[in-house]
Short mmCIF file of C-alpha atoms in Angstrom, two decimals:
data_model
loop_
_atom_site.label_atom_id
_atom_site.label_comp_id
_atom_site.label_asym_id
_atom_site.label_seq_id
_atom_site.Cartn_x
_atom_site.Cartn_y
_atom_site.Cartn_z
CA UNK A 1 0.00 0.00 0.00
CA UNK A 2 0.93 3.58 -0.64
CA UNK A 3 1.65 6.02 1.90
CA UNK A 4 -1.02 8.90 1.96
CA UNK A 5 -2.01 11.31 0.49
CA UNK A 6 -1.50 10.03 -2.61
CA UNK A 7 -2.30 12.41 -5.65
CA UNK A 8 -3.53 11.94 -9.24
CA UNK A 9 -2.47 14.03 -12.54
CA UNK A 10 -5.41 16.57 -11.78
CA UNK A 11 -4.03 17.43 -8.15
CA UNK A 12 -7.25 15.46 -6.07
CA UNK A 13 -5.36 13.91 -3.49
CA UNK A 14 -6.40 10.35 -1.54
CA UNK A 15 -5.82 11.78 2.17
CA UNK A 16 -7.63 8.95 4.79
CA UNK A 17 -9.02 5.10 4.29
CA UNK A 18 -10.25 3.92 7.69
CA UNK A 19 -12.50 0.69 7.77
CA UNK A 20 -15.45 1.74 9.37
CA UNK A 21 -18.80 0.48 10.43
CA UNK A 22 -21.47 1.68 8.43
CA UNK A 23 -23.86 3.48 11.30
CA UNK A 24 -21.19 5.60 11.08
CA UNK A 25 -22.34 7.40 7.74
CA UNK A 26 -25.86 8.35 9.19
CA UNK A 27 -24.08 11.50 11.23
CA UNK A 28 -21.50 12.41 8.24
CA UNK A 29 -23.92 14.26 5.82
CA UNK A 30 -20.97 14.92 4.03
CA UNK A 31 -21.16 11.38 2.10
CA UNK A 32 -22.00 12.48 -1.34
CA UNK A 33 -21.05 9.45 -3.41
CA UNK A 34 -20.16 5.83 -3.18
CA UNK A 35 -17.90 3.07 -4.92
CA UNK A 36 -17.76 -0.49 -5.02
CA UNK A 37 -14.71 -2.71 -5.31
CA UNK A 38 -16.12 -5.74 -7.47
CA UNK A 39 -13.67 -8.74 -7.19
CA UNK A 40 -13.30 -11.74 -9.13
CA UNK A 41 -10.81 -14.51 -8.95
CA UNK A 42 -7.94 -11.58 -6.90
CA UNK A 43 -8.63 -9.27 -9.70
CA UNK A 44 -10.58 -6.20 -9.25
CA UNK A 45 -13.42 -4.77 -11.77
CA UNK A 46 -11.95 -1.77 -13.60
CA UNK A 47 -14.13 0.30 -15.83
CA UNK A 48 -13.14 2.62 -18.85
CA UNK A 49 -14.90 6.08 -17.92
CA UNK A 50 -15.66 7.68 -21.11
CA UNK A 51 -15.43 11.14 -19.70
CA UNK A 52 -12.47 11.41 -17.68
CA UNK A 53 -10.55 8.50 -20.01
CA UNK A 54 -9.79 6.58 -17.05
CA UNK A 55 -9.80 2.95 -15.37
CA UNK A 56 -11.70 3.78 -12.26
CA UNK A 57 -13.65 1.93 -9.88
CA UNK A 58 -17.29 2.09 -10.43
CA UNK A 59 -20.13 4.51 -8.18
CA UNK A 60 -20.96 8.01 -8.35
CA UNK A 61 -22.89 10.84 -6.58
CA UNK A 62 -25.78 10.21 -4.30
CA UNK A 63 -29.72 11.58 -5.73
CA UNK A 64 -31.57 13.27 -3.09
CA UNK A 65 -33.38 10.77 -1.28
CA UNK A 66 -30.52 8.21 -1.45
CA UNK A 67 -28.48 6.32 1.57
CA UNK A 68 -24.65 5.74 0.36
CA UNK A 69 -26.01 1.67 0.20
CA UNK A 70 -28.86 2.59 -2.56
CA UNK A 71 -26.41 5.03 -4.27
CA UNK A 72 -23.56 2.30 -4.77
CA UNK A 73 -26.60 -0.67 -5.98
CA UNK A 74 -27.41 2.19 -8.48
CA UNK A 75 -24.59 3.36 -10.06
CA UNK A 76 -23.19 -0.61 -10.01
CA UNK A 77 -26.24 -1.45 -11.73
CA UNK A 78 -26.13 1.37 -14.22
CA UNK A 79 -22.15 1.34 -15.03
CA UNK A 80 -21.68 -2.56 -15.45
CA UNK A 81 -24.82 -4.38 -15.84
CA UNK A 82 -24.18 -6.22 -12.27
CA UNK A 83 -27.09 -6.43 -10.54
CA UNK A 84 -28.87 -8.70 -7.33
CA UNK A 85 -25.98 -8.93 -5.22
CA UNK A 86 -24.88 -7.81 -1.65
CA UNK A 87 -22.50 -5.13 -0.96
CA UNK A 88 -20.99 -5.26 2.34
CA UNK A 89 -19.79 -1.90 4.04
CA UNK A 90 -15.63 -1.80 3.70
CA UNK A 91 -14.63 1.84 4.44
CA UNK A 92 -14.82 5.61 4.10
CA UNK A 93 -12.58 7.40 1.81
CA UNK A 94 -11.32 11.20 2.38
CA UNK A 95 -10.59 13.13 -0.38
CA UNK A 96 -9.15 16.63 -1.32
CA UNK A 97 -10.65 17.81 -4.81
CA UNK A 98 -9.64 20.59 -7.34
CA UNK A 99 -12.11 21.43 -8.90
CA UNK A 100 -13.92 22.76 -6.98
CA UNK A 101 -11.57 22.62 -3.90
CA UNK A 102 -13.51 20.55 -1.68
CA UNK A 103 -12.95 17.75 1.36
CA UNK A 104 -15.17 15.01 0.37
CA UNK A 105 -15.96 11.39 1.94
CA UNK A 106 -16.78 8.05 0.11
CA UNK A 107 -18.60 5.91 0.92
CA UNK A 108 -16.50 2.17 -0.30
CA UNK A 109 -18.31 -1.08 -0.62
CA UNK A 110 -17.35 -4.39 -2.07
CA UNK A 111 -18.90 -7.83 -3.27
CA UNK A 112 -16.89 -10.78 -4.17
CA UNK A 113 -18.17 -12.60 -7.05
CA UNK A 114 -18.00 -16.57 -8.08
CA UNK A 115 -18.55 -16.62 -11.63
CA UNK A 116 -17.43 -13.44 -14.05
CA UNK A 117 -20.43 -11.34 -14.51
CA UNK A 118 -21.73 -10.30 -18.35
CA UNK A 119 -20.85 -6.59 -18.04
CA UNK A 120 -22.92 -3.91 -20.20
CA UNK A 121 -21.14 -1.18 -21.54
CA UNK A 122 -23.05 2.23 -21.80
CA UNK A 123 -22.61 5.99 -22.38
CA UNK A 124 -20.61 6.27 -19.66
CA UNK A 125 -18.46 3.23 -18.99
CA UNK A 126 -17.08 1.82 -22.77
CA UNK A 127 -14.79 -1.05 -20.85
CA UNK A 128 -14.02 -3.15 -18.53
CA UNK A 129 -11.10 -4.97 -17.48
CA UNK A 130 -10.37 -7.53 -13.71
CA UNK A 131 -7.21 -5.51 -13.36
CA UNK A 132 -4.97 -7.34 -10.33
CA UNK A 133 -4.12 -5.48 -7.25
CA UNK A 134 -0.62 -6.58 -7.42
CA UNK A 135 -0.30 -5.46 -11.29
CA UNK A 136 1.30 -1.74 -11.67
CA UNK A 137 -0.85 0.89 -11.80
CA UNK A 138 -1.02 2.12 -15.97
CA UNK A 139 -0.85 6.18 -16.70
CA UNK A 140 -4.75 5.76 -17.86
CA UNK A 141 -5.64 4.47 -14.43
CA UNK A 142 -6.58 6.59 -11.47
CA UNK A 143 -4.21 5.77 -8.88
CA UNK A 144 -6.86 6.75 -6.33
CA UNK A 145 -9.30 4.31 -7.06
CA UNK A 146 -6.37 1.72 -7.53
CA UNK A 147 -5.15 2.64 -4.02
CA UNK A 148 -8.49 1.88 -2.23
CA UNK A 149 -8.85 -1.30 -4.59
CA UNK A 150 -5.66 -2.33 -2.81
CA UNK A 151 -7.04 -1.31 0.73
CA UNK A 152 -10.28 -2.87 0.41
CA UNK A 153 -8.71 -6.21 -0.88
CA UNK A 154 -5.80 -6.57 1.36
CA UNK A 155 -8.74 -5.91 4.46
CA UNK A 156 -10.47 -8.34 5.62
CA UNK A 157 -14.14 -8.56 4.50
CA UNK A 158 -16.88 -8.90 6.69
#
């Protein structure tokens, strides 16, 4: 594991993972999105986003109305097809964003999977790849979603 923070080209900066328990998001209101760590045979699921041109993790921003659980079913569901499976609560993230400047906290889930799902690609996520944890990180991947990859595979899952 790296040693944070840990910074990408555009300056965000991975400051804090802690492994958390989940009742703990009710009080932060500051939880605005979520991401899920999809493994599969020690490989994690990497997706191609189309707008930043990036292997990231998939999740995205809450809707109003949403716990940090329903946001992470949706935006797995909409950015890879994968749907009708359990997440389990791994961690919070802390970030420090550019653009705007912001502090920000994630909300990180995982699911392991048996079999390798059919993935759907869409407007928004045109590949996928089960990128290894031990493999390099690649120029074209964000090292800040590889970094909590790495976290959230080398904890212990609950």
């Amino acid at each position: 594991m790296a040693t944070l923070p840990i910074r990408d080209n555009a300056g965000n900066a991975l400051v804090d993972f802690r492994v958390a328990d989940e009742q703990e998001l009710n009080p932060l209101a500051a939880v605005p999105a979520s991401l899920v760590v999809v493994t599969h045979d020690d490989a994690v699921l990497m997706m191609f986003d189309r707008w930043r041109r990036q292997w990231e993790l998939p999740g995205g921003q809450r809707e109003p109305g949403e716990t940090a659980r329903q946001t992470a079913v949706r935006e797995l569901r909409e950015e890879t097809g994968i749907d009708d499976v359990t997440l389990t609560f791994a961690a919070v993230a802390e970030f420090v964003l550019t653009k705007p400047v912001r502090r920000e906290l994630l909300a990180i889930y995982r699911v392991r999977l048996p079999v390798s799902p059919s993935l759907t690609t869409n407007d928004e996520a045109l590949d996928f790849q089960w990128w290894p944890p031990a493999r390099p990180v690649s120029e074209d991947m964000s090292p800040l979603d590889a970094e909590i990859a790495r976290r959230v595979c080398q904890s212990p899952a609950t």
